[in-house]
Coordinates of C-alpha atoms in Angstrom, one line a residue:
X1 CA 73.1 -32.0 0.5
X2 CA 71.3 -34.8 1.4
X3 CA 73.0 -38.2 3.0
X4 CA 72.1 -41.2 3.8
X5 CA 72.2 -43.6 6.8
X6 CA 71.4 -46.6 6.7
X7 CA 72.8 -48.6 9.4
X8 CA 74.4 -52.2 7.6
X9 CA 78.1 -52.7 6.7
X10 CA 78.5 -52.5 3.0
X11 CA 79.8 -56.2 1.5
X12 CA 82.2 -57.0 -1.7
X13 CA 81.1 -59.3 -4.1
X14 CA 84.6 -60.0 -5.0
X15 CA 85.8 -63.7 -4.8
X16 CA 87.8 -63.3 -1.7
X17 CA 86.0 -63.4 1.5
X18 CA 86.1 -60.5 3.8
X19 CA 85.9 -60.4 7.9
X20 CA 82.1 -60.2 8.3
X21 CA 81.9 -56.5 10.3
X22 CA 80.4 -56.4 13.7
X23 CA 77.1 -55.4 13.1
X24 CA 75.3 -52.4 14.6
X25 CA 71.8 -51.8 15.3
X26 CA 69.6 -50.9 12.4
X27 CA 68.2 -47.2 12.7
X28 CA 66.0 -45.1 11.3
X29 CA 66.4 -43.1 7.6
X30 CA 68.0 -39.8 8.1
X31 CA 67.9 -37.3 5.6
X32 CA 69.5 -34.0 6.0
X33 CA 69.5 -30.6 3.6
X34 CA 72.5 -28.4 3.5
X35 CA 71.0 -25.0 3.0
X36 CA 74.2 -23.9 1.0
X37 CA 72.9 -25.7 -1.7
X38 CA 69.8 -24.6 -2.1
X39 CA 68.6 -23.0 -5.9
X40 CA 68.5 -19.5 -5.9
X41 CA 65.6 -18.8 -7.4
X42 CA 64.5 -18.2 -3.4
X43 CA 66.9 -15.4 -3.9
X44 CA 66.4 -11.6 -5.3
X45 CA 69.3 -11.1 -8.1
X46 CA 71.2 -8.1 -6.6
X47 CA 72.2 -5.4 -9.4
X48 CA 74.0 -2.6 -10.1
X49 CA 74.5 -0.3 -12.0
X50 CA 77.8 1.5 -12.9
X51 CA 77.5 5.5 -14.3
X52 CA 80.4 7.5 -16.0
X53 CA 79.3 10.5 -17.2
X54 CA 80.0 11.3 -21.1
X55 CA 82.7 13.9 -21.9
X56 CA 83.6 15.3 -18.2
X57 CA 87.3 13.8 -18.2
X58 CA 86.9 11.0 -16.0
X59 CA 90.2 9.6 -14.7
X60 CA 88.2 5.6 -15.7
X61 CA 85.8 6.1 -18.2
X62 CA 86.7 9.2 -20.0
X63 CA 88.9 7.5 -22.8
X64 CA 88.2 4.5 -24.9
X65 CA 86.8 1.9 -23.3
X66 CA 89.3 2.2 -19.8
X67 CA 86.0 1.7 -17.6
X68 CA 85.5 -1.7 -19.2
X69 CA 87.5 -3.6 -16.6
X70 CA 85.7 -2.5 -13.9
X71 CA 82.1 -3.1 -15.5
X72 CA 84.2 -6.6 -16.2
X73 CA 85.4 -7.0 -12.2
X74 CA 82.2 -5.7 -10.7
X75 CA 79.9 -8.0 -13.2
X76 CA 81.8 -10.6 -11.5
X77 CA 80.3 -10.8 -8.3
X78 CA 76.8 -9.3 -8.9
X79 CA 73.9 -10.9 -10.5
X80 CA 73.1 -8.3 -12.5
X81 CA 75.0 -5.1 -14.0
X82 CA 73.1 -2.2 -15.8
X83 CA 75.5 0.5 -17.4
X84 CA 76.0 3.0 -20.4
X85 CA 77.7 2.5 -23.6
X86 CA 79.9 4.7 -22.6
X87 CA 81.3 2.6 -19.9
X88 CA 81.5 -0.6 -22.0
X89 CA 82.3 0.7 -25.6
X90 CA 86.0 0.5 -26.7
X91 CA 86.0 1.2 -30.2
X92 CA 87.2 -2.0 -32.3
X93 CA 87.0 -3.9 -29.0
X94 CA 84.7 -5.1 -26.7
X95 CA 83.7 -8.0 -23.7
X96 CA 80.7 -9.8 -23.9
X97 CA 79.3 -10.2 -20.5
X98 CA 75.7 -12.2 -20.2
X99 CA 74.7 -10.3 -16.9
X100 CA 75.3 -7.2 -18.2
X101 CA 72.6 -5.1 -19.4
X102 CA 73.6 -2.5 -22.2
X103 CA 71.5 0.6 -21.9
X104 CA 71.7 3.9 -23.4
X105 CA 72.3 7.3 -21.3
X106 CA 68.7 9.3 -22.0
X107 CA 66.9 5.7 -21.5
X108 CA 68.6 5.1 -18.2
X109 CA 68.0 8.5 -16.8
X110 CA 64.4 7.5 -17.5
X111 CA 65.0 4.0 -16.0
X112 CA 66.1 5.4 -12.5
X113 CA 63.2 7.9 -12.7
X114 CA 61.0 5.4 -13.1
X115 CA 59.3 6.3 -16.0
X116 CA 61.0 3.7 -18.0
X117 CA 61.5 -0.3 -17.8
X118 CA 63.8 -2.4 -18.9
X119 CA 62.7 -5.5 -20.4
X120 CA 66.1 -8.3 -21.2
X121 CA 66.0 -10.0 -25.1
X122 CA 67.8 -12.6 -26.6
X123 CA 68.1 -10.8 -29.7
X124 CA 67.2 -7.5 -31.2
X125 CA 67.5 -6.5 -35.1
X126 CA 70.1 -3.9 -35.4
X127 CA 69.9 -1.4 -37.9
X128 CA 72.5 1.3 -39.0
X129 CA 72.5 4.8 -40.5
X130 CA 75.3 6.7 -41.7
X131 CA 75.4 10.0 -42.4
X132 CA 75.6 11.3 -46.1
X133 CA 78.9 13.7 -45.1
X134 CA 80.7 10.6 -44.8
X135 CA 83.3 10.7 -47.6
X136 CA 82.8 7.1 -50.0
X137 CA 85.9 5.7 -48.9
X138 CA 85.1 6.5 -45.2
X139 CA 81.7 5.0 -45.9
X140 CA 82.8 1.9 -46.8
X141 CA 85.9 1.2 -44.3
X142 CA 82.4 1.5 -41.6
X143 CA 80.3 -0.7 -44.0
X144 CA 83.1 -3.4 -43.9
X145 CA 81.8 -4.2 -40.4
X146 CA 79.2 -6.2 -42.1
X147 CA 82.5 -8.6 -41.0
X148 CA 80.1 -8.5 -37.4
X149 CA 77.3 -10.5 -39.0
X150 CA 79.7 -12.9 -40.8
X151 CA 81.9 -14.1 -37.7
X152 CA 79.9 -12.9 -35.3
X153 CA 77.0 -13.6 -36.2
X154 CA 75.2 -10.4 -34.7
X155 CA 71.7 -9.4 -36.1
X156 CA 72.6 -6.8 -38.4
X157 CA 69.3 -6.3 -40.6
X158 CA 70.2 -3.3 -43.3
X159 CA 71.9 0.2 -43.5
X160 CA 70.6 3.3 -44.9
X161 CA 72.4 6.6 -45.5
X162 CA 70.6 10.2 -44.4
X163 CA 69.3 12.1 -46.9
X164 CA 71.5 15.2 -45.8
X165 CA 74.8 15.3 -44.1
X166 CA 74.1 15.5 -40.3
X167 CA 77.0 18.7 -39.9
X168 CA 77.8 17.7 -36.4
X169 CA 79.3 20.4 -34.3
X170 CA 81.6 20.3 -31.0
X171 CA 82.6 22.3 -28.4
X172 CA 83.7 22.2 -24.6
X173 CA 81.0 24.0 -22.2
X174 CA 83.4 26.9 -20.7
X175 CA 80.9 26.4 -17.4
X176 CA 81.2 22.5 -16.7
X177 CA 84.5 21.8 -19.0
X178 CA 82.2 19.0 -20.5
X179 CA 82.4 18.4 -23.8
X180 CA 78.8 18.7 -26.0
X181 CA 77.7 20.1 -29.2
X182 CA 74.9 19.3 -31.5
X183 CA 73.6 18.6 -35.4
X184 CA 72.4 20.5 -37.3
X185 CA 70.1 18.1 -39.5
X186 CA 68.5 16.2 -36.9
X187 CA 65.3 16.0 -39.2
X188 CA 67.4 13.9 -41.5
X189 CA 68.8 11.4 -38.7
X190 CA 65.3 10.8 -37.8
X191 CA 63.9 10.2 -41.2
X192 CA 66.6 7.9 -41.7
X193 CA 66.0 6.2 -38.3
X194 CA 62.1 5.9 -39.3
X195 CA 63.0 4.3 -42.5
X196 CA 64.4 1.7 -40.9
X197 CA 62.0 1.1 -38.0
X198 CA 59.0 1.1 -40.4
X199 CA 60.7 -0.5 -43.5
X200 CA 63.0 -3.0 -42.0
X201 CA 61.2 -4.0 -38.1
X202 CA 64.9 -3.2 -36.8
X203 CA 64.4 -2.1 -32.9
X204 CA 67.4 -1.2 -32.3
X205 CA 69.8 1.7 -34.1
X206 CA 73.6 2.1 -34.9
X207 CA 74.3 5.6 -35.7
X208 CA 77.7 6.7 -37.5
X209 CA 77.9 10.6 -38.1
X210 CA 80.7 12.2 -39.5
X211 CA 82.8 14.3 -37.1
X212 CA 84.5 17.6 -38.2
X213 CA 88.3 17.4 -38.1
X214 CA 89.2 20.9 -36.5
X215 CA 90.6 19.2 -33.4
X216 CA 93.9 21.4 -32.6
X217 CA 97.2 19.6 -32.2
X218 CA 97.1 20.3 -28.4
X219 CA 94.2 18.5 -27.8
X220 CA 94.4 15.4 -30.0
X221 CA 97.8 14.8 -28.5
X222 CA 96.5 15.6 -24.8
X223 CA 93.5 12.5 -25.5
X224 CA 95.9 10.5 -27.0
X225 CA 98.3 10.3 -24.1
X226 CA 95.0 10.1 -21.8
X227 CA 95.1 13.7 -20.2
X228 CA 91.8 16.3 -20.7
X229 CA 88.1 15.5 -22.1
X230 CA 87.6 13.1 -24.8
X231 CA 86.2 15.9 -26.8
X232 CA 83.7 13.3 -29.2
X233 CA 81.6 11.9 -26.7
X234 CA 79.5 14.9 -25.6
X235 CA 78.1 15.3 -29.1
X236 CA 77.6 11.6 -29.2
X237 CA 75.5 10.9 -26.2
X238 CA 73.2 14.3 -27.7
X239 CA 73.0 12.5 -31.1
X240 CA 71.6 9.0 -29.1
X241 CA 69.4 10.9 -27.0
X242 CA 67.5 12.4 -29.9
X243 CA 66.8 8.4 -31.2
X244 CA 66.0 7.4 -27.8
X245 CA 63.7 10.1 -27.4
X246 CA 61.4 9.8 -30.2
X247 CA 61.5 6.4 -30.9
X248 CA 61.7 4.5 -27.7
X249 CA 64.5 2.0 -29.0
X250 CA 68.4 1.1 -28.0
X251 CA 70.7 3.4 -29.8
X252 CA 74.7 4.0 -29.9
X253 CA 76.6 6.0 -31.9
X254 CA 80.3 5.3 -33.4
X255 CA 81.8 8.7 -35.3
X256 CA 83.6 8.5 -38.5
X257 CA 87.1 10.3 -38.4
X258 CA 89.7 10.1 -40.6
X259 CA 92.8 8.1 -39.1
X260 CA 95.5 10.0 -36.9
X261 CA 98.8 10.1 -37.6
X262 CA 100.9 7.5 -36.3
X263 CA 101.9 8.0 -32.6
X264 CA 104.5 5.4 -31.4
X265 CA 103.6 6.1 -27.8
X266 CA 99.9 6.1 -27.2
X267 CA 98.4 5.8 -23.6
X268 CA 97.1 2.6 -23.6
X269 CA 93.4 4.1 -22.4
X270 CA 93.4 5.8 -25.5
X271 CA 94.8 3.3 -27.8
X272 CA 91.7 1.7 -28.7
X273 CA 90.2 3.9 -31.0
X274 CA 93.5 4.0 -32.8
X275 CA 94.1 -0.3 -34.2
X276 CA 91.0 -0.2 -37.0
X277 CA 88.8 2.4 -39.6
X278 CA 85.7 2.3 -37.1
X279 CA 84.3 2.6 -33.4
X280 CA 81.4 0.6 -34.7
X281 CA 82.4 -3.3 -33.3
X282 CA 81.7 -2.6 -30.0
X283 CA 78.8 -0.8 -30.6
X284 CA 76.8 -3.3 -33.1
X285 CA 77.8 -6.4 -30.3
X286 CA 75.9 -3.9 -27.3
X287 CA 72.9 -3.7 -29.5
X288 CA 72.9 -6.9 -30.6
X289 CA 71.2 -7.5 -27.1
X290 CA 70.5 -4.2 -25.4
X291 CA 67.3 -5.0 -23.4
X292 CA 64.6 -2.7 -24.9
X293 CA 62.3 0.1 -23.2
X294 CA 58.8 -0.1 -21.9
X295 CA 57.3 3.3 -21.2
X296 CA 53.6 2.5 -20.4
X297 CA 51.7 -0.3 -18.9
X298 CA 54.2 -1.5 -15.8
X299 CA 51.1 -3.6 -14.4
X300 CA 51.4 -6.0 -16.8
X301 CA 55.2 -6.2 -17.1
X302 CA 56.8 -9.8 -17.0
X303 CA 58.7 -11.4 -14.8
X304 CA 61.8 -10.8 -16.2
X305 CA 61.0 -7.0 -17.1
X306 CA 63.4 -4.4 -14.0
X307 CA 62.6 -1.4 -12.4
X308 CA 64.4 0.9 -10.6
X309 CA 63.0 -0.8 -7.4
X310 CA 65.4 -3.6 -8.4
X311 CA 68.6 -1.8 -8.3
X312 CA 70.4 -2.5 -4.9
X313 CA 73.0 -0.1 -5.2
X314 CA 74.3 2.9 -7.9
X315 CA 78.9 3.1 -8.5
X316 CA 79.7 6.2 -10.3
X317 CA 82.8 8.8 -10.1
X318 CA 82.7 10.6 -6.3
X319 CA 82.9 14.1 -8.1
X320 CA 80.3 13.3 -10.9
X321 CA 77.4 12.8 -9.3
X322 CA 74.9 15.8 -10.7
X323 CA 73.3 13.7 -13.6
X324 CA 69.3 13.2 -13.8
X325 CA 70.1 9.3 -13.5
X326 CA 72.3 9.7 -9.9
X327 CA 70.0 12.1 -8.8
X328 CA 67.1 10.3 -9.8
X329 CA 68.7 7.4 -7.8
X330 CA 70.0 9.1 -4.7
X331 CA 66.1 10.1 -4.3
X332 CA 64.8 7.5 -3.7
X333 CA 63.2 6.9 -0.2
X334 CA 64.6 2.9 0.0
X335 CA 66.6 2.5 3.2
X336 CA 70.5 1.4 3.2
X337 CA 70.2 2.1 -0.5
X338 CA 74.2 2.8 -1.5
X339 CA 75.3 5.4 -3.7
X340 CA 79.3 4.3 -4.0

């Protein structure tokens, strides 16, 4: 702050006449700067990034969306979050946050390797594939979310459906208790993916497969009341990884289920998958303006590109922490570097 003295009494040009103030001796122009208020572009950004591993159960983070609020509270008061869709997805709902950066799970095991950078955009061109085992009227419930472009105005470029059904499979490790699985067209994902990379320019992929409805009673009911493994999002993260991998480009998957039956009392961390058709809001708005991945050529990165130099400190679950990206993190030779 700067202020001003400059030693005469200040006089009202109103008509009535004022005392005339005793005057003091003149001095010199004094300037002072308050340092508080100096721009912070002298100033590192501090960031962090928050890690909930996909399908182990987690008490926040292993449901729909319930690990939002804390990406919400802790984007709050750091300059820059870096985190996983499956920390900020939550089905038909979402929070836009503009210091949050939205980054797949493969690409940010790369990212705290540092094989991988992440370079921020104002806008990528989303494209989406759906699988061809989607039944018709399940298929277009999910393409109803073109409702995204309209009153949201997200950059959603054109669809294309896979030229074989994708026949995704799930199951819970017996070892770990995580959930996982795996497709068994991945040839046709890919093709599908290519089509729209090379066709369309989009740099940044939607991927809705259609999930096999052999769930027993047990544990449907158990997710639903927010108890066990969300037994979808192993399967998931493998079907975004194979995208990452080969192409190099933002990807997040939404699965198409037929509706439960209605359940009057629904643990709220579950509930959010139950209130629409799709899982595919949330997912379209991350991509919208997931920062992309730069593999090769770090000497000539911008300004504005981050490396996993940048990140001053790593918040994940305290009995989760055996991934390649907390590993990869807890490595590295940086002093006073916090894993929390």
């Amino acid at each position: 702050m700067t202020s001003l003295n400059l030693g005469t009494p200040f006089h009202s040009s109103a008509g009535r006449r004022l005392r005339r103030l005793p005057e003091k001796p003149a001095s010199r122009l004094a300037i002072s700067c308050s340092s508080s208020l100096l721009s912070n572009k002298f100033k590192r950004a501090y960031t962090s990034v928050m890690i909930v591993p996909t399908g182990v159960g987690a008490a926040i983070g292993g449901y729909a969306g319930d690990a939002l609020p804390v990406a919400r509270a802790l984007a709050s008061v750091v300059d820059c979050l870096i985190s996983h869709p499956n920390v900020l997805n939550a089905a038909m709902l979402y929070w836009p946050m503009p210091n949050v950066l939205y980054v797949e799970g493969y690409a940010l095991d790369r990212f705290a390797e540092g094989l991988w950078a992440l370079q921020p955009v104002h806008q990528n061109k989303v494209g989406l594939v759906l699988d061809a085992g989607i039944e018709e009227e399940l298929r277009i419930r999910h393409l109803q979310v073109d409702a995204t472009r309209a009153s949201l105005g997200l950059p959603i470029v054109e669809y294309t459906v896979t030229d074989a059904a994708l026949q995704v499979e799930k199951w819970i490790d017996p070892k770990s208790g995580q959930s996982t699985g795996r497709i068994q067209r991945p040839d046709s994902l890919l093709r599908a993916v290519e089509t729209l990379v090379e066709r369309s320019g989009v740099n940044a992929i939607a991927v809705v497969a259609r999930f096999p409805d052999d769930d027993t009673d047990d544990d449907v009911e158990n997710y639903r009341q927010g108890k066990g493994v969300d037994l979808l999002a192993g399967v998931e993260a493998v079907i975004s990884h194979l995208v990452v991998q080969k192409f190099g480009i933002p990807c997040a998957h939404a699965p198409a289920l037929l509706p439960f039956s209605l359940s009057p009392s629904l643990c709220p961390k579950s509930a959010a998958e139950e209130i629409g058709y799709t899982f595919l809001p949330c997912v379209l708005a991350g991509l919208s303006t997931a920062p992309q991945y730069l593999v090769q050529n770090f000497n000539s990165l911008g300004k504005d590109c981050m490396l996993a130099s940048d990140v001053d400190s790593v918040i994940l679950p305290i009995d989760a922490c055996g991934g390649d990206g907390a590993l990869a993190f807890a490595s590295r030779k940086t002093t006073g570097f916090p894993m929390l």
